[in-house]
Coordinates of C-alpha atoms in Angstrom, one line a residue:
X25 CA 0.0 0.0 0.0
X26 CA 2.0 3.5 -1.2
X27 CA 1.9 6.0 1.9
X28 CA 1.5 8.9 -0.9
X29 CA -1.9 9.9 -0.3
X30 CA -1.6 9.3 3.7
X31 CA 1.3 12.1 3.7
X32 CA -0.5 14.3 1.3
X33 CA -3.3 14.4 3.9
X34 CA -1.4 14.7 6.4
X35 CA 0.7 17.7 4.9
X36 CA -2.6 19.5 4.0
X37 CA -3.6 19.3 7.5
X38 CA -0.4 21.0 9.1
X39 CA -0.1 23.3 6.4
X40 CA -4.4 24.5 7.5
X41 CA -3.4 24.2 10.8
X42 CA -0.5 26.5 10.3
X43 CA -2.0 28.9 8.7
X44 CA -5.2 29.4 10.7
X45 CA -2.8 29.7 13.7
X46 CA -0.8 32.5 12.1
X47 CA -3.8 34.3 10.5
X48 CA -5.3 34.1 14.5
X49 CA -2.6 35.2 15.8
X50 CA -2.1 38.2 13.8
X51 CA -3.3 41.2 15.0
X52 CA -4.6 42.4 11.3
X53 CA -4.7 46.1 12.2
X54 CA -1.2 47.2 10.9
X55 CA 0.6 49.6 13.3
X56 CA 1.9 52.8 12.3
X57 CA 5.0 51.7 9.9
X58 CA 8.5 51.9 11.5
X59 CA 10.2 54.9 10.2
X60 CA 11.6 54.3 7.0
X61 CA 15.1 55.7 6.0
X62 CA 16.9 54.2 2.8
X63 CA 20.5 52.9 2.5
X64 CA 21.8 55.7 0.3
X65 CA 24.1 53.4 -0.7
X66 CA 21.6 51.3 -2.3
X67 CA 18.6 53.2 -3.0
X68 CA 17.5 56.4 -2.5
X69 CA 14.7 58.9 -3.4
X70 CA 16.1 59.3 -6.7
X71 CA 14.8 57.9 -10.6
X72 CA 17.1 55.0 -11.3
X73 CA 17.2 54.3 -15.3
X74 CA 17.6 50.6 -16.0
X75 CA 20.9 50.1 -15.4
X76 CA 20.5 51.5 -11.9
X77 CA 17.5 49.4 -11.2
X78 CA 18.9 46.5 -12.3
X79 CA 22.2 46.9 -10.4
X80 CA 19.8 47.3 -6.8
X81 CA 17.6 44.1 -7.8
X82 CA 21.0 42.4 -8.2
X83 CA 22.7 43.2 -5.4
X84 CA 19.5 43.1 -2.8
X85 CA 19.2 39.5 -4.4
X86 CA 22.2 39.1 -3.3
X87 CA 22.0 40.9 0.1
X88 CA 19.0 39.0 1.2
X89 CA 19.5 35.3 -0.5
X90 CA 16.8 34.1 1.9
X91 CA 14.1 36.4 1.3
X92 CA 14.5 37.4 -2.4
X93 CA 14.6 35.8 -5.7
X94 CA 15.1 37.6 -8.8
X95 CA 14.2 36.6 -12.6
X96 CA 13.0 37.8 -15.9
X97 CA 10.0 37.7 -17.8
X98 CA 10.9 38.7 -21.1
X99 CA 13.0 41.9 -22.4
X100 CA 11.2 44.9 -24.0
X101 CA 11.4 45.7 -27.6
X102 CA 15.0 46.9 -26.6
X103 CA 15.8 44.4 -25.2
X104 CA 15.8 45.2 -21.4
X105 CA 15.0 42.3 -19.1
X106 CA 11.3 42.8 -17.6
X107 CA 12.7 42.2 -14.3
X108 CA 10.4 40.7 -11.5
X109 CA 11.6 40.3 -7.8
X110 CA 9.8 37.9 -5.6
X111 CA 9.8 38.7 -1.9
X112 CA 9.0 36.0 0.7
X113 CA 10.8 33.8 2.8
X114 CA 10.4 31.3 0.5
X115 CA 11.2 32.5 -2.8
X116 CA 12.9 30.4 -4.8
X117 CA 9.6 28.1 -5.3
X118 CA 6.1 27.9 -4.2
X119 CA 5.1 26.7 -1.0
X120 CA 1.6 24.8 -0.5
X121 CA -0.6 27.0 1.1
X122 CA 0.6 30.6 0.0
X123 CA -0.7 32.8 -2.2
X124 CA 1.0 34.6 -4.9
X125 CA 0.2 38.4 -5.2
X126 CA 2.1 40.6 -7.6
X127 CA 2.8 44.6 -8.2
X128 CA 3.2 45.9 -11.8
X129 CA 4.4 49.2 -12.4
X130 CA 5.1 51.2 -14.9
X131 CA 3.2 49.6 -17.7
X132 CA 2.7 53.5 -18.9
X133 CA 6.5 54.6 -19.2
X134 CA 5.9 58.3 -18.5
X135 CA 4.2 57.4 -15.2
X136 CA 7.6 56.3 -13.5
X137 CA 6.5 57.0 -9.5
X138 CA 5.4 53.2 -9.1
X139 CA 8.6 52.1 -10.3
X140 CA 9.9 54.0 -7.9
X141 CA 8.1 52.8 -4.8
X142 CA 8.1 49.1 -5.8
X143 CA 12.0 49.8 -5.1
X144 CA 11.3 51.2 -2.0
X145 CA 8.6 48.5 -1.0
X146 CA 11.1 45.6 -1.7
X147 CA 14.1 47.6 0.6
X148 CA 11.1 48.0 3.3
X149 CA 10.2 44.3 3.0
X150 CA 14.0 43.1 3.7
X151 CA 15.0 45.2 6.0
X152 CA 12.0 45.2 8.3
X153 CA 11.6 41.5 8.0
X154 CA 13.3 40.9 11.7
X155 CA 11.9 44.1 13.1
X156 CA 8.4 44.1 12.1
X157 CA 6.2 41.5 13.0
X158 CA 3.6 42.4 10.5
X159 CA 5.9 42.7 7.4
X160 CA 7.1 38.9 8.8
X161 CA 3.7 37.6 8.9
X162 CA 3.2 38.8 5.6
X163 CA 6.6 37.2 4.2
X164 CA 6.2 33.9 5.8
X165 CA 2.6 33.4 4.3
X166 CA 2.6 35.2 0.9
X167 CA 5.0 35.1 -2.1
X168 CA 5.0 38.9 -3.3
X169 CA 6.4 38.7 -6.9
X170 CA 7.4 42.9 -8.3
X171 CA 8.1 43.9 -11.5
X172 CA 9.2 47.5 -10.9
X173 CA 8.7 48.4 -15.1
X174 CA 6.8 46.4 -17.2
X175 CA 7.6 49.4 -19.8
X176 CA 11.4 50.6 -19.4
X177 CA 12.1 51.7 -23.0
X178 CA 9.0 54.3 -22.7
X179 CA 10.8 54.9 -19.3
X180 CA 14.5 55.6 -21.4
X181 CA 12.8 58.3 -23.4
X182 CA 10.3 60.1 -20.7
X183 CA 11.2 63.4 -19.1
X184 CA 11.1 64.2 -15.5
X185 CA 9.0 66.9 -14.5
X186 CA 5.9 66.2 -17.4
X187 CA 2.8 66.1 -15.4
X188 CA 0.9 65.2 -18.3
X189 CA 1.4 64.6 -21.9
X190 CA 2.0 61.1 -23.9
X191 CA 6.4 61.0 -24.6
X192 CA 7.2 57.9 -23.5
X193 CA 4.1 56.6 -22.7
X194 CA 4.3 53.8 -25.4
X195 CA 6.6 51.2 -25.8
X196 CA 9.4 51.1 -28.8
X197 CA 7.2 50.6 -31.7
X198 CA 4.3 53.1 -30.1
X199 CA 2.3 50.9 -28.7
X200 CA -0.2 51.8 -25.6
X201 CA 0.9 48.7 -23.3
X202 CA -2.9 48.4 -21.5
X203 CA -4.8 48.7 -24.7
X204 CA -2.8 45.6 -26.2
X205 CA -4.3 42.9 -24.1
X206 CA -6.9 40.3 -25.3
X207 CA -10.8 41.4 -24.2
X208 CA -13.7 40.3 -23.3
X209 CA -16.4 43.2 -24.1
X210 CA -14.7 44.3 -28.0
X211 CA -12.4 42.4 -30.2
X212 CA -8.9 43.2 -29.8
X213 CA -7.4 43.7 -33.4
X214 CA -3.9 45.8 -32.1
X215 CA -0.9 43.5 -33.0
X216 CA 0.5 41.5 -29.5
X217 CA 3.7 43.4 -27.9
X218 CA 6.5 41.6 -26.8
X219 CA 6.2 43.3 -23.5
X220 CA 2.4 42.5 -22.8
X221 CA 3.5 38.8 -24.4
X222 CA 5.8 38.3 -21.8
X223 CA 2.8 39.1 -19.1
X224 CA 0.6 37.1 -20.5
X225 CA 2.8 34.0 -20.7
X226 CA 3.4 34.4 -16.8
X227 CA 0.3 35.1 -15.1
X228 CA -0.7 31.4 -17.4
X229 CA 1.9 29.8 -15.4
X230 CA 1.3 31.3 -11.8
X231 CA -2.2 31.4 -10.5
X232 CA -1.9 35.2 -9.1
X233 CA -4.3 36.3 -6.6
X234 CA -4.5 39.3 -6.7
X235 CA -2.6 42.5 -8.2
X236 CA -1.9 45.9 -8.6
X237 CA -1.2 48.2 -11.3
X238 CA 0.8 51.3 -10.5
X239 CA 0.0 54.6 -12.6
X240 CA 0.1 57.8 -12.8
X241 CA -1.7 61.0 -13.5
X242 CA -4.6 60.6 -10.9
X243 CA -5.1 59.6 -7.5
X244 CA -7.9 56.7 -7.3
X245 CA -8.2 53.3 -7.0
X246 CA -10.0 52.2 -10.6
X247 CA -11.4 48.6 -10.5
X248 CA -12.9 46.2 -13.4
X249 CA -14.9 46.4 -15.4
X250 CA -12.4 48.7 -17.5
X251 CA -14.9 47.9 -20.7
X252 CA -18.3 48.0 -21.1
X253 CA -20.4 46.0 -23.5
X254 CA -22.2 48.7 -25.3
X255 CA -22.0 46.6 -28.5
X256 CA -25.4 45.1 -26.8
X257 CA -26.7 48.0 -27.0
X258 CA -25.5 49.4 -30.2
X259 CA -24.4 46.6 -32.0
X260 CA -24.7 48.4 -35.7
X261 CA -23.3 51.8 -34.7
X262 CA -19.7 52.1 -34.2
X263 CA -20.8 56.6 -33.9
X264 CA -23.6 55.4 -31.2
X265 CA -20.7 53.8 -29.2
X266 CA -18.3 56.6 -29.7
X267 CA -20.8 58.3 -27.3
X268 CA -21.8 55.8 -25.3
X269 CA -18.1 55.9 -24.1
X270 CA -17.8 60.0 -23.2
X271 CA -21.6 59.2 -21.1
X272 CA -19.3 56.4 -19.3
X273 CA -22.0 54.3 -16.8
X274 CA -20.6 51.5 -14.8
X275 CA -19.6 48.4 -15.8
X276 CA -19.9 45.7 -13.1
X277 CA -18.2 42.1 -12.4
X278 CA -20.1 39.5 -10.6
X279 CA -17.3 40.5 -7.9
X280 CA -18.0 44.2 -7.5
X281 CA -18.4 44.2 -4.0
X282 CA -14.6 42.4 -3.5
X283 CA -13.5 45.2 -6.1
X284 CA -14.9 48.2 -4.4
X285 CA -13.3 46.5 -0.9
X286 CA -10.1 46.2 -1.9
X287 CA -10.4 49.6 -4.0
X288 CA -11.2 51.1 -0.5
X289 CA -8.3 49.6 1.7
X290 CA -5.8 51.1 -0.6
X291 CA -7.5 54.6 -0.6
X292 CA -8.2 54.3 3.2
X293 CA -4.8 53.7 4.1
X294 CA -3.6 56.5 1.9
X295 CA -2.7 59.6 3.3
X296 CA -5.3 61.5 0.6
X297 CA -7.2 59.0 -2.0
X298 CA -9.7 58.4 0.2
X299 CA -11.0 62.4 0.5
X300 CA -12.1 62.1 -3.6
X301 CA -10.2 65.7 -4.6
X302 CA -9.7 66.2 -8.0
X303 CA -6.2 66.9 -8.9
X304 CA -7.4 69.5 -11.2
X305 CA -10.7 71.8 -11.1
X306 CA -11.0 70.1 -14.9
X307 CA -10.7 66.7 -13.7
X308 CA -13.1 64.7 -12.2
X309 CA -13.5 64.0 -8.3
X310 CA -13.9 60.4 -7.1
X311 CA -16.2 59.4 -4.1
X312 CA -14.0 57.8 -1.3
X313 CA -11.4 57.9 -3.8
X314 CA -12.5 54.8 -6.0
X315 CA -14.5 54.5 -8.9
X316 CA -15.5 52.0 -12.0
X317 CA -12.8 51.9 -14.4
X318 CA -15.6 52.3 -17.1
X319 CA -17.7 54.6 -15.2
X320 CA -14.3 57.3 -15.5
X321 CA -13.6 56.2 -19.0
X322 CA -13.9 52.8 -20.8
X323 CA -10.8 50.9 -22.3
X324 CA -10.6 48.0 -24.7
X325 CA -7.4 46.1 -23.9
X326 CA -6.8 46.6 -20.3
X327 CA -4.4 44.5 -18.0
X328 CA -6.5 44.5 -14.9
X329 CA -9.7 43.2 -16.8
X330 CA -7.6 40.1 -18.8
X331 CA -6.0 39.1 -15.6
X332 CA -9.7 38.8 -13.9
X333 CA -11.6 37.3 -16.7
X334 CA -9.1 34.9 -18.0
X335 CA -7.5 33.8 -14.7
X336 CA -10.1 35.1 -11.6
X337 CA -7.0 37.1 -10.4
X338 CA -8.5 40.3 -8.9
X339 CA -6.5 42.9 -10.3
X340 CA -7.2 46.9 -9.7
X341 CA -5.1 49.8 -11.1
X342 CA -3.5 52.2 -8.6
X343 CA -3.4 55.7 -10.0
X344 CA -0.7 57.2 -7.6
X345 CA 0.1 60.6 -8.7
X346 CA -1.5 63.5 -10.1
X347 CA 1.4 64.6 -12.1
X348 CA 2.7 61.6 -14.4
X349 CA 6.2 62.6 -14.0
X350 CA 6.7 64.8 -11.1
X351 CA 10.6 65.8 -9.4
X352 CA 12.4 63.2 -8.0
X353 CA 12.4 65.5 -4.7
X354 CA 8.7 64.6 -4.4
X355 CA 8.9 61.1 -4.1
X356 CA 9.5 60.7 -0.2
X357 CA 6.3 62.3 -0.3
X358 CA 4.7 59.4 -2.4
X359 CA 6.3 56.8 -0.5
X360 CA 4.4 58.2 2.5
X361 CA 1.6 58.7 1.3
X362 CA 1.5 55.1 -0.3
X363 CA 3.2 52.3 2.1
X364 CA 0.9 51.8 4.0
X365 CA -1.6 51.3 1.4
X366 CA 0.7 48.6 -0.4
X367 CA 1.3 46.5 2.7
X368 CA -2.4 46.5 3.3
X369 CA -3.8 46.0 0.1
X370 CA -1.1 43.1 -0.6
X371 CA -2.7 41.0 2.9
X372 CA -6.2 40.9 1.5
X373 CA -5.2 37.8 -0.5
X374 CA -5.4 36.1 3.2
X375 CA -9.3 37.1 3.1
X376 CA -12.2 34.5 2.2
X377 CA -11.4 31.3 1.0
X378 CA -8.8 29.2 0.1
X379 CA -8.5 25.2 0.3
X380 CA -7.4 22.2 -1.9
X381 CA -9.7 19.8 -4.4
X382 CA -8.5 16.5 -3.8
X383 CA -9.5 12.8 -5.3
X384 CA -10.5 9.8 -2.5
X385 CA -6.9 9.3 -1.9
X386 CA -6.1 12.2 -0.5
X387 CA -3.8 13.3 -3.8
X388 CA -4.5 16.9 -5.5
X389 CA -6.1 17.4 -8.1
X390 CA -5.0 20.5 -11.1
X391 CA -6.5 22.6 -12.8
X392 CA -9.9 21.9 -11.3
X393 CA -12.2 24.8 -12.5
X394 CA -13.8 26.5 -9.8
X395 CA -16.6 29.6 -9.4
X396 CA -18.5 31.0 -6.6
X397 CA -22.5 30.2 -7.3
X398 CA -23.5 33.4 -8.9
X399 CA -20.3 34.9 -10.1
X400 CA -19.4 33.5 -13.2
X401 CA -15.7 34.7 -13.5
X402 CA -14.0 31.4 -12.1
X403 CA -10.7 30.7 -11.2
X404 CA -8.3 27.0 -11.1
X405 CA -6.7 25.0 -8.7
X406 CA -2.8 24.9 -8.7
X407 CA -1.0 21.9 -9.5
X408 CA -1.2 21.3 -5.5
X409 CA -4.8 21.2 -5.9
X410 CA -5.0 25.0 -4.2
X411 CA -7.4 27.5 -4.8
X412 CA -8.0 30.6 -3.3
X413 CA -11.0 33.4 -3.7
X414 CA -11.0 36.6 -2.3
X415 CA -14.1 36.7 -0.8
X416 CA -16.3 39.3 1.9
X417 CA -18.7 38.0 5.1
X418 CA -21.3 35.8 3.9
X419 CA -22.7 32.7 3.3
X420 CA -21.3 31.2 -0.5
X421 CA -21.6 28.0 -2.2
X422 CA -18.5 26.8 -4.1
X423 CA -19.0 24.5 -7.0
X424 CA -16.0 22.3 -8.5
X425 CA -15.9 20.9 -12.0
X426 CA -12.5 18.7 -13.1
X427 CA -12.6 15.8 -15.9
X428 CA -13.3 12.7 -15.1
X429 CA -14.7 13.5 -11.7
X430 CA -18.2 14.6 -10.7
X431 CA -18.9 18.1 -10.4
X432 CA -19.9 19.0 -6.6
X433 CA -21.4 21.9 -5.2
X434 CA -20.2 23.0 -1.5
X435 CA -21.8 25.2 0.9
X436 CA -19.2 27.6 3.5
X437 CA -19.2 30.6 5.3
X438 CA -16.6 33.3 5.1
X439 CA -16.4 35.3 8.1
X440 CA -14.2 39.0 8.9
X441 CA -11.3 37.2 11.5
X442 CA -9.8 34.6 9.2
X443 CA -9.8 32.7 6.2
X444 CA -12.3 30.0 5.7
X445 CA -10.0 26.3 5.3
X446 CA -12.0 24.5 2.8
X447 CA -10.9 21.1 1.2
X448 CA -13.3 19.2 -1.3
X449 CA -13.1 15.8 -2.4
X450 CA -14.6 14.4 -5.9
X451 CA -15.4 11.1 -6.5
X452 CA -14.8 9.6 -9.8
X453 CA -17.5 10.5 -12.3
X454 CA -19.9 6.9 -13.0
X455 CA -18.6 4.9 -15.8
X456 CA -21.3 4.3 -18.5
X457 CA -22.1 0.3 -18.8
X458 CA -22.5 -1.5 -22.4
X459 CA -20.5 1.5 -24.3
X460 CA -17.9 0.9 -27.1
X461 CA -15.9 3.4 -26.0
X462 CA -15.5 4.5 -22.2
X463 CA -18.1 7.6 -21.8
X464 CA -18.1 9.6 -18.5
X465 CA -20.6 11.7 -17.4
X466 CA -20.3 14.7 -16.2
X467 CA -19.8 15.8 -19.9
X468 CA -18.8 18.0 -21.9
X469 CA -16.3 19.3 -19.3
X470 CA -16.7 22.8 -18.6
X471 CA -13.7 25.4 -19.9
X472 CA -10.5 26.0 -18.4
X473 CA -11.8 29.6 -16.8
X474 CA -15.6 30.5 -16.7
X475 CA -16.7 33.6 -18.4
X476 CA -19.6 35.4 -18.5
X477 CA -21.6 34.6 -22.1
X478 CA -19.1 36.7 -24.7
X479 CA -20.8 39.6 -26.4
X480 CA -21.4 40.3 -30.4
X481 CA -18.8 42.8 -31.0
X482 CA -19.1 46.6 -32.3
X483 CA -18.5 47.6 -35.8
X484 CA -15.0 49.0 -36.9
X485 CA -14.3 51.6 -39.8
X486 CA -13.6 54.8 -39.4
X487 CA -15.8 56.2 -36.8
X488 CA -14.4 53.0 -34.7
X489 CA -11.4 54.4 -35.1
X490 CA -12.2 58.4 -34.3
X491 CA -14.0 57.1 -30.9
X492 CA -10.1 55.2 -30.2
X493 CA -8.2 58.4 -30.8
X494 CA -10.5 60.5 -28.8
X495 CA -10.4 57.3 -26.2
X496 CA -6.1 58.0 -26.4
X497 CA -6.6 61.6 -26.0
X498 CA -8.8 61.3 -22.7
X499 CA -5.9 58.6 -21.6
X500 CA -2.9 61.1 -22.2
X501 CA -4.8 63.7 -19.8
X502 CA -5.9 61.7 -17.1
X503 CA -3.9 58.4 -16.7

């Protein structure tokens, strides 16, 4: 008899046990951060260019071997490295039970303040690790992966000091980075970049949480929908559209009450989001300092709305500065106004649910597809058989489809304190009798991801294209 699926079990059961403990433990109300004062040595609150920021993520890699793990995603059209740091105190691989969460910044390469402050986050994270009992909590259970510039050769030719404005917004071959992802409201015709390529490619091999996209130009938390899916509504007017977009309404996932959550614990924690001022008397104030991404403008293309729909990873854009650009002597400002906000907003992957989807023997089982009844973005089980689902105070039924196994419907309740531990078994699905070939039911076998029922999309000509530019201009001005 093979112990395998005994030590599995018992594995699962330490690792809940562990984590329960630690999330009980925890005293989730994060105390005033320690005071914060770089190693001018290694950092500072200065712009690094590439070079610079790849000599720090080198040599912290190398300062803190047990804590950080650096690698590359791709290079840019350029042919710098899209560097990504992982920060955890396990790093070099994933452990069962923790969730990984990223950062993204600079995806817009005129909007260079988030590069800055994932920097300074990663320097906060190492050197407060022993000293901060928060900041260790949040090590020992999370794996925090930060890619500092998702756009460095818009970054190369940007120009401190622009609050607004499009040089070096683009990538190399003028491309707007978040219009150049896959969507689900509009079809995407705008040729695939090497740099959103790269993303793509690794958010399909890690089954990300939850995110943040750092930006410039405003200062609000924006959440999904970025889109809307006017072509319902106007299916044979590309002009009808057009305004459809400049009237912007709402556009709402299944999990708009987790979006607006999480939108508020960034602004909350900020030292201003949260009062809704407009940076400009032309530019529009934002309640509590959150908003619909399509309610302030619609998008086709966006990052945070492709990393929700096609992977359930709960993904909201950060805009972090009213000036795109501003002087580097203003970004001690910005870090204070924004760590405590990206500590916090990074823990509420520890909120709802999260589990494994196992067989009778106690083994995992992958890439079991998974959605919350009545929310029909879904997510997938790791190749542990983990899931996880950001989830708010209630009562929730989970249903679990995988081939070859009977789907199954489970009931839980997710309360404020801690995480709900959920494992579910399937049973194998019933062999049909008397067939010439061996038919299982449940069948078919439902997608890889679940996604809402996809919309007929809009015309395209030239009034398409008038409603893009004027889409472009808005984007330039505001973020």
């Amino acid at each position: 008899m093979s112990l395998r699926p005994t030590l599995v079990s018992i594995f699962l059961l330490y690792t809940y046990r562990c984590l329960a403990q630690s999330t009980n433990e925890l005293d989730t109300r994060l105390p005033e951060p320690r005071a914060y004062i770089p190693d001018s040595q290694y950092l500072d609150f200065v712009y690094h260019d590439h070079e610079d920021l790849t000599r720090f993520l080198r040599t912290t890699s190398a300062r803190y071997p047990n804590l950080t793990a650096l690698y590359s995603i791709g290079k840019s059209i350029q042919g710098r490295d899209l560097w990504v740091m992982v920060v955890s105190s396990s790093p070099y691989e994933h452990m069962v039970g923790k969730p990984d969460v990223k950062y993204v910044g600079n995806i817009h390469g005129n909007e260079p303040v988030g590069r800055e402050l994932l920097l300074h986050l990663i320097q906060y994270f190492v050197t407060s690790y022993n000293t901060d009992q928060y900041v260790k909590w949040l090590l020992d259970n999370t794996r925090i992966h930060i890619m500092p510039s998702m756009n460095p050769d818009g970054y190369a030719i940007s120009k401190e000091g622009a609050c607004d404005g499009g040089q070096g917004r683009y990538n190399a071959r003028g491309f707007d980075l978040n219009r150049n992802f896959p969507d689900y409201f509009k079809q995407n015709n705008k040729r695939g970049q090497p740099e959103t390529d790269a993303v793509k490619d690794w958010i399909s091999k890690i089954q990300f949480v939850l995110s943040g996209s750092l930006h410039g130009g405003a200062l609000v938390a924006s959440y999904p929908y970025d889109n809307t899916p006017n072509s319902r509504i106007c299916r044979s007017s590309a002009l009808c559209a057009m305004f459809q977009t400049y009237s912007a309404a709402p556009s709402l996932t299944p999990d708009d009450d987790v979006f607006k959550h999480l939108s508020l614990v960034y602004a909350k924690n900020h030292a201003k989001m949260s009062r809704g001022v407009a940076c400009k008397s032309a530019t529009p104030a934002f309640e509590n300092g959150i908003t619909n991404g399509a309610a302030w403008y619609p998008l086709t293309g966006g990052m945070q709305d492709y990393n929700y729909v096609w992977y359930g990873c709960m993904e909201v854009t950060l805009e972090i500065s009213c000036c795109k650009y501003p002087p580097a002597y203003e970004l001690k400002k910005y870090w204070e106004d924004n760590q405590l906000s990206m500590i916090k907003f990074l823990a509420e992957a520890h909120r709802g649910v999260q589990g494994f989807v196992l067989d009778p023997s106690g083994a995992p089982i992958e890439r079991a597809a998974l959605k919350i009844k009545g929310r029909d973005v879904g997510f997938q089980t790791t190749k542990y058989g983990e899931f996880w689902r950001i989830l708010l105070p209630g009562y929730y039924k989970l249903e679990v489809f995988s081939d070859g196994y009977a789907p199954r419907e489970v009931e839980f309740i997710v309360v404020e304190q801690h995480p709900t531990l959920l494992n579910v078994t399937l049973a194998p699905s019933k062999r049909i009798e008397g067939t010439a070939l061996p038919i299982y039911r449940p069948l078919p076998i439902p997608q890889q991801h679940y996604r809402p029922a996809g919309p007929a999309y809009g015309d395209t000509g030239i009034l398409s294209t008038i409603s893009s530019g004027l889409n472009s201009l808005y984007s330039n001005i505001f973020g």
